[in-house]
Amino acid sequence: MTNYYKILGVKKDATQEEIKISYKNLMKKYHPDLYQGDKTYAEKKAKEINGAYEVLSNPESRKQYDLEMFPPTPISGYYSSSNDNYSYTPPRYDRPPNNYYDEY
């Protein structure tokens, strides 16, 4: 699967504004009418950039893309939330039992 974040040169957690700015800068660079090199390369690159922007600029399509590209894992997905502040502290004993089997 194509990594649209890599095409636009942004991080996965980029804001909509960052995506838009990156898109505009890349289109200025690779637009077929402005590119000073191979026009077929510029057309191909512009299509890639447009496709990536089309998906990432729409919150719903971006969410679907993220689920396909980065499926949730038990640690990072549905099973756990980064807001969970779960921690385990083992019980503290004042003294160890004299005879473990008799006291428990």
mmCIF file of C-alpha atoms in Angstrom:
data_model
loop_
_atom_site.group_PDB
_atom_site.id
_atom_site.type_symbol
_atom_site.label_atom_id
_atom_site.label_comp_id
_atom_site.label_asym_id
_atom_site.label_seq_id
_atom_site.Cartn_x
_atom_site.Cartn_y
_atom_site.Cartn_z
ATOM 1 C CA MET A 1 0.000 0.000 0.000
ATOM 2 C CA THR A 2 1.247 3.463 -0.863
ATOM 3 C CA ASN A 3 2.308 5.632 2.057
ATOM 4 C CA TYR A 4 0.559 8.949 1.466
ATOM 5 C CA TYR A 5 2.274 10.552 4.440
ATOM 6 C CA LYS A 6 5.642 9.819 2.861
ATOM 7 C CA ILE A 7 4.518 11.207 -0.493
ATOM 8 C CA LEU A 8 3.493 14.504 1.136
ATOM 9 C CA GLY A 9 6.501 14.486 3.452
ATOM 10 C CA VAL A 10 4.488 14.798 6.658
ATOM 11 C CA LYS A 11 4.228 12.786 9.854
ATOM 12 C CA LYS A 12 1.275 10.508 10.589
ATOM 13 C CA ASP A 13 0.007 12.923 13.240
ATOM 14 C CA ALA A 14 0.218 15.971 10.950
ATOM 15 C CA THR A 15 -2.553 18.532 11.205
ATOM 16 C CA GLN A 16 -4.820 19.372 8.278
ATOM 17 C CA GLU A 17 -2.980 22.682 7.947
ATOM 18 C CA GLU A 18 0.429 20.944 7.732
ATOM 19 C CA ILE A 19 -0.919 18.579 5.070
ATOM 20 C CA LYS A 20 -2.321 21.498 3.065
ATOM 21 C CA ILE A 21 0.933 23.478 3.250
ATOM 22 C CA SER A 22 3.011 20.478 2.201
ATOM 23 C CA TYR A 23 0.635 19.761 -0.673
ATOM 24 C CA LYS A 24 0.844 23.327 -1.976
ATOM 25 C CA ASN A 25 4.646 23.378 -1.751
ATOM 26 C CA LEU A 26 4.984 20.057 -3.567
ATOM 27 C CA MET A 27 2.561 21.106 -6.293
ATOM 28 C CA LYS A 28 4.566 24.295 -6.869
ATOM 29 C CA LYS A 29 7.638 22.119 -7.288
ATOM 30 C CA TYR A 30 6.167 19.301 -9.422
ATOM 31 C CA HIS A 31 3.314 20.901 -11.364
ATOM 32 C CA PRO A 32 3.796 19.816 -14.999
ATOM 33 C CA ASP A 33 3.481 23.390 -16.270
ATOM 34 C CA LEU A 34 6.161 24.672 -13.868
ATOM 35 C CA TYR A 35 8.574 21.706 -13.653
ATOM 36 C CA GLN A 36 11.848 22.322 -15.497
ATOM 37 C CA GLY A 37 12.607 18.674 -16.199
ATOM 38 C CA ASP A 38 10.870 15.641 -17.653
ATOM 39 C CA LYS A 39 7.171 16.502 -18.053
ATOM 40 C CA THR A 40 6.038 12.874 -17.831
ATOM 41 C CA TYR A 41 7.829 12.536 -14.485
ATOM 42 C CA ALA A 42 6.187 15.753 -13.283
ATOM 43 C CA GLU A 43 2.747 14.493 -14.346
ATOM 44 C CA LYS A 44 3.277 11.199 -12.526
ATOM 45 C CA LYS A 45 4.534 12.967 -9.403
ATOM 46 C CA ALA A 46 1.644 15.475 -9.475
ATOM 47 C CA LYS A 47 -0.873 12.598 -9.707
ATOM 48 C CA GLU A 48 0.742 10.906 -6.680
ATOM 49 C CA ILE A 49 0.635 14.142 -4.702
ATOM 50 C CA ASN A 50 -2.983 14.823 -5.677
ATOM 51 C CA GLY A 51 -4.023 11.288 -4.726
ATOM 52 C CA ALA A 52 -2.321 11.532 -1.351
ATOM 53 C CA TYR A 53 -3.848 14.930 -0.659
ATOM 54 C CA GLU A 54 -7.315 13.768 -1.693
ATOM 55 C CA VAL A 55 -7.239 11.002 0.922
ATOM 56 C CA LEU A 56 -5.446 12.818 3.748
ATOM 57 C CA SER A 57 -7.341 16.107 3.446
ATOM 58 C CA ASN A 58 -10.686 14.400 4.105
ATOM 59 C CA PRO A 59 -10.966 13.370 7.794
ATOM 60 C CA GLU A 60 -13.193 10.352 7.041
ATOM 61 C CA SER A 61 -11.060 8.965 4.215
ATOM 62 C CA ARG A 62 -7.914 9.662 6.267
ATOM 63 C CA LYS A 63 -9.330 7.698 9.199
ATOM 64 C CA GLN A 64 -10.154 4.744 6.928
ATOM 65 C CA TYR A 65 -6.709 4.934 5.296
ATOM 66 C CA ASP A 66 -4.988 4.988 8.706
ATOM 67 C CA LEU A 67 -6.891 1.861 9.793
ATOM 68 C CA GLU A 68 -5.805 0.031 6.646
ATOM 69 C CA MET A 69 -2.229 1.310 6.621
ATOM 70 C CA PHE A 70 -1.592 1.070 10.356
ATOM 71 C CA PRO A 71 -3.882 -1.632 11.783
ATOM 72 C CA PRO A 72 -4.438 -1.405 15.542
ATOM 73 C CA THR A 73 -2.413 -3.666 17.779
ATOM 74 C CA PRO A 74 -3.290 -4.799 21.303
ATOM 75 C CA ILE A 75 -0.915 -2.162 22.664
ATOM 76 C CA SER A 76 -1.765 0.787 20.393
ATOM 77 C CA GLY A 77 -5.275 0.027 19.173
ATOM 78 C CA TYR A 78 -8.710 -0.740 20.453
ATOM 79 C CA TYR A 79 -7.505 -2.790 23.398
ATOM 80 C CA SER A 80 -5.643 0.008 25.084
ATOM 81 C CA SER A 81 -5.925 3.738 25.330
ATOM 82 C CA SER A 82 -2.972 6.042 25.723
ATOM 83 C CA ASN A 83 -5.060 7.869 28.321
ATOM 84 C CA ASP A 84 -5.214 4.806 30.569
ATOM 85 C CA ASN A 85 -3.106 5.396 33.634
ATOM 86 C CA TYR A 86 -3.147 1.819 34.829
ATOM 87 C CA SER A 87 -0.306 0.714 37.012
ATOM 88 C CA TYR A 88 0.142 -2.258 39.297
ATOM 89 C CA THR A 89 1.708 -2.063 42.697
ATOM 90 C CA PRO A 90 2.264 -5.441 44.334
ATOM 91 C CA PRO A 91 1.030 -5.901 47.907
ATOM 92 C CA ARG A 92 3.468 -5.015 50.619
ATOM 93 C CA TYR A 93 4.073 -7.375 53.499
ATOM 94 C CA ASP A 94 5.331 -6.170 56.854
ATOM 95 C CA ARG A 95 7.172 -9.368 57.523
ATOM 96 C CA PRO A 96 7.594 -12.626 55.698
ATOM 97 C CA PRO A 97 5.595 -15.552 57.145
ATOM 98 C CA ASN A 98 7.480 -17.937 59.432
ATOM 99 C CA ASN A 99 5.954 -20.971 57.918
ATOM 100 C CA TYR A 100 4.477 -20.125 54.566
ATOM 101 C CA TYR A 101 2.166 -23.144 54.343
ATOM 102 C CA ASP A 102 0.736 -22.761 57.839
ATOM 103 C CA GLU A 103 -0.204 -19.104 57.493
ATOM 104 C CA TYR A 104 -1.691 -19.281 54.032
#
